[in-house]
Amino acid sequence: MPNPVISAKSLVKKFKDFEAVKGIDFEVEPGESFGLLGPNGAGKSTTMRMIGAVSNRTSGDLEILGMDPSVDGPKIRAQLGVVPQADNLDQELKVWENLYVYGRYFGIDKKIVKDRLEGLLDFAQLKDKRNEKIDDLSGGMKRRLTIARGLMNEPKIFLLDEPTTGLDPQARHILWDRLFRLREQGTTLVLTTHYMDEAEQLADRLIVVDKGQIMAEGSPAALIRQYSSREVAEVRFGSDSNRSAADALSGVGDRIEVLPDRILIYANNGEEILSEVHRRGLVPITSLVRRSSLEDVFLKLTGRSLID
Amino acid sequence: MNILSFGTRAVIAHKLRASKDYLGTVFAETFLSPVAYLFALGVGLGSLIDANGQTINGIGYLQFVAPALVCSTAMLTVAGELMWPILGGFRWNKIFEAMFATPISPAEIVRGTLFFASIRGMAATVVYTVVVWAFGGWVSFESALWCIFFSLLLALSFGICCLCLSAKVEQDSILTLFYRFIVMPLFLFSGTFFSLDTLPIYLQPIGWLSPLWHATQSTRALSYWPEQAWLAPISIIYLLLIFTVFYLASVRIFTRRLTK
Amino acid sequence: MSAIIPGLSSMYAGNAGSVISRGVRATKSTNFWIVISGFFEPVFYLLSMGIGLGALVGEVESSGKLVPYAAFIAPALLAVSGMNGAIYDSTMNVFFKLNYGKIYQTMLTTPLGPLDVALGEIFLALLRGGLYATGFLGVMQLFGLNLSWTAILAIPAVIIIAFGFASIGMGITSYMTRFQQLDLIQFFLLPMFLFSATFYPLSVYPEGVQVFIQALPLWHGVELIRALTLGTFSAGHLWHLLYFVVMIVVGLIFTSRRLKKLFQD
């Protein structure tokens, strides 16, 4: 069993009187792709900043690559790749210069930086944009450049804070493909997201966080198996009628969740549930059957939706 | 055309509300800066000039410099309000796009923004005028009123020039260059701190073209040198002409940029 | 040095050079004309005040020497340009990078420490200030306003003055969260600019006011540079230098602690 590259024990972060992270424990193995899933304000970004050695913990233990970030910050940061939540590319520099200058921040030799940036421009599919200004790039291109920049120092651990938030579906898929390649090459990925599809695509294992605490831990498939049924039937009766319809549906399926705009009925076979709904004389405005997702896991664990 | 139409008033109200947060800073700036300038130039420098036995056309230095200081405050205040915030309104916070998505027309946005800046400029002007009075810088009450009147004309005409340019450009560096190579020289060479005829003849046309010189010199003429009062109507026409030309241009530029 | 600033290793990676090279690159890419144009502002002031006001004021006494008015204000404008350049670079520019460009945030996710960033940015400000000073001194020479060979020493003197202002200014800027607050800096600068014996000798003020102005940094800068360009420099002027050395040390400690607190806490 190799040593974990990240190990957190009873990790706590307080800002004045607000406790953003309330004593969490987790480990990340080398080469693993590890996800933090949770809604906005769950403490994901704060945890990422502590892992990134730019924020000191309030208490607990944290080891990154065998070092303590509050002692060896610069040494740790030298081996991390960081992709922050909002792109913070240097607007005053051209595309290639962004990579070049960033490489120099690590004290990497000019020649090596120049060699590497060619490969990274290629990786980010920005070869023909190398001399453009940052302002002239699309959202997806900026994100890819930020990711390429984070790889400039060939990091042992790659931290991505909500890598695809705000991107259109096509740009997201291109990005996922890039990240998937990194995973195949054995880079350790740590990512936060509030999209369950992203967590399902990219994470081998994840923790579900809410209000600074870990609610559950496991692979996406295991979490779904453990906390949800195989399928979900979603039915809508209109905002005013959902509540009364839910009363009439009591006892159907394994479990029922009433959301403001729809009712979720958890069961092994969704189609059977829909037939049962109709048998009870209820006619939903719309209905659909889908596989359970991490969204359902989150709902079960916290009683709330992931995206409000 | 209703000059103070609903849309125009809405834009002014919006800008006033947005500036409420830094009212304290604005007030302090409006009050402290004239006190500092008058003290330094009127009293400090004035004492040197008086000791040197110099007057300007029979006028003491404090009286000479006072109208220039008041008018240049109006000019610099509207410039600050109508340069970067205009470019930013198109490029950074897209506030004009948001306004244009409502029934407000480009002309109303132009007027609202200009009037707001002028209100700020005039607030500064009035405070300045009072401070000048406290320093004994006015020879008569009319003199102070003329100064406020010309400051208003200057604020509107120079303000619309700044607005027009800033709506046209894409890069904020152009504005920095405009400020350094146009606004600052206007401030320094418009007969502000010394009479224009002290300058070499080839620098004097800067003054004749300068809206600031027209506002300042007309106030001085009407207050101190009645034989030069003929300048005032010319200056009024000149400033109104600038205003009209750049107002029409600004509306066109705003319309084109917003409907692009 | 670790004794002075605890935990120096976590604040300084010895790589301020990469911050400097970033600044030079950004200047080349986007800000070239802006940087060039900054040279003209004090020149315009000199032309306006020197020519225009000179005719009204006549000669002025400084350190027992009667000098033309233009020669009296030129060194003051030089000191002011050193101050303004440093303040601009360490306030407006730093504010933008802190709050909008997020450039420091990026730098500090790499092995760079806050002191690398502070030193790099300040060095850039000084580089610019040094270039302006050289240009301005050239203009002074052209107008015959340098009355002694010691004027050449005004260049390093301006750089020291700029260093003092930049190191403090950057720390102060880090407390600002909105653009309007930057105006507060102007509040402090404007009276200092007007009253620090820039446009007329300190002797026009009553005693109490004189002491107050002598406590402010710009007055020391003006006196130092004026002594150098007028050729009245003596050992008695060295304490102006000491004033700036203290300002630099205090400023650097203050600023890097602030940056550390802001980004790595």
mmCIF file of C-alpha atoms in Angstrom, chain A residues 6-16 18-24 26 46-64 66-73 76, chain C residues 260 263-265:
data_model
loop_
_atom_site.group_PDB
_atom_site.id
_atom_site.type_symbol
_atom_site.label_atom_id
_atom_site.label_comp_id
_atom_site.label_asym_id
_atom_site.label_seq_id
_atom_site.Cartn_x
_atom_site.Cartn_y
_atom_site.Cartn_z
ATOM 1 C CA ILE A 6 -2.942 13.837 0.751
ATOM 2 C CA SER A 7 -4.030 12.965 4.242
ATOM 3 C CA ALA A 8 -6.392 15.085 6.346
ATOM 4 C CA LYS A 9 -7.382 14.319 9.927
ATOM 5 C CA SER A 10 -9.980 16.361 11.847
ATOM 6 C CA LEU A 11 -9.251 19.259 9.487
ATOM 7 C CA VAL A 12 -10.895 22.483 10.645
ATOM 8 C CA LYS A 13 -11.004 25.989 9.128
ATOM 9 C CA LYS A 14 -12.619 28.884 10.933
ATOM 10 C CA PHE A 15 -13.088 32.406 9.612
ATOM 11 C CA LYS A 16 -13.699 34.616 12.631
ATOM 12 C CA PHE A 18 -17.815 31.043 11.014
ATOM 13 C CA GLU A 19 -16.641 27.442 10.799
ATOM 14 C CA ALA A 20 -16.309 26.651 7.085
ATOM 15 C CA VAL A 21 -14.771 23.186 7.504
ATOM 16 C CA LYS A 22 -15.790 21.277 10.600
ATOM 17 C CA GLY A 23 -13.268 18.521 11.171
ATOM 18 C CA ILE A 24 -13.095 16.337 8.078
ATOM 19 C CA PHE A 26 -9.929 11.863 4.066
ATOM 20 C CA THR A 46 -11.839 26.299 1.474
ATOM 21 C CA THR A 47 -10.657 22.699 1.655
ATOM 22 C CA MET A 48 -9.028 23.074 -1.764
ATOM 23 C CA ARG A 49 -7.198 26.189 -0.646
ATOM 24 C CA MET A 50 -5.832 24.363 2.378
ATOM 25 C CA ILE A 51 -4.679 21.493 0.170
ATOM 26 C CA GLY A 52 -3.152 24.083 -2.175
ATOM 27 C CA ALA A 53 -1.040 25.422 0.730
ATOM 28 C CA VAL A 54 -2.403 28.940 0.360
ATOM 29 C CA SER A 55 -4.663 28.853 3.404
ATOM 30 C CA ASN A 56 -3.592 27.837 6.885
ATOM 31 C CA ARG A 57 -5.772 25.341 8.730
ATOM 32 C CA THR A 58 -7.227 26.329 12.086
ATOM 33 C CA SER A 59 -6.689 22.893 13.631
ATOM 34 C CA GLY A 60 -6.290 19.217 12.770
ATOM 35 C CA ASP A 61 -3.613 17.538 10.668
ATOM 36 C CA LEU A 62 -2.924 17.956 6.981
ATOM 37 C CA GLU A 63 -0.128 16.321 5.026
ATOM 38 C CA ILE A 64 0.506 16.963 1.350
ATOM 39 C CA GLY A 66 4.415 13.985 3.202
ATOM 40 C CA MET A 67 4.863 17.650 4.139
ATOM 41 C CA ASP A 68 3.010 20.077 6.382
ATOM 42 C CA PRO A 69 1.614 22.967 4.286
ATOM 43 C CA SER A 70 1.950 25.504 7.089
ATOM 44 C CA VAL A 71 5.693 24.775 7.237
ATOM 45 C CA ASP A 72 6.650 23.830 3.689
ATOM 46 C CA GLY A 73 4.162 25.885 1.654
ATOM 47 C CA ILE A 76 4.404 21.828 -1.692
ATOM 48 C CA LYS C 260 0.864 36.964 3.531
ATOM 49 C CA PHE C 263 -3.409 35.355 0.490
ATOM 50 C CA GLN C 264 -2.000 32.682 2.713
ATOM 51 C CA ASP C 265 -4.204 32.666 5.746
#
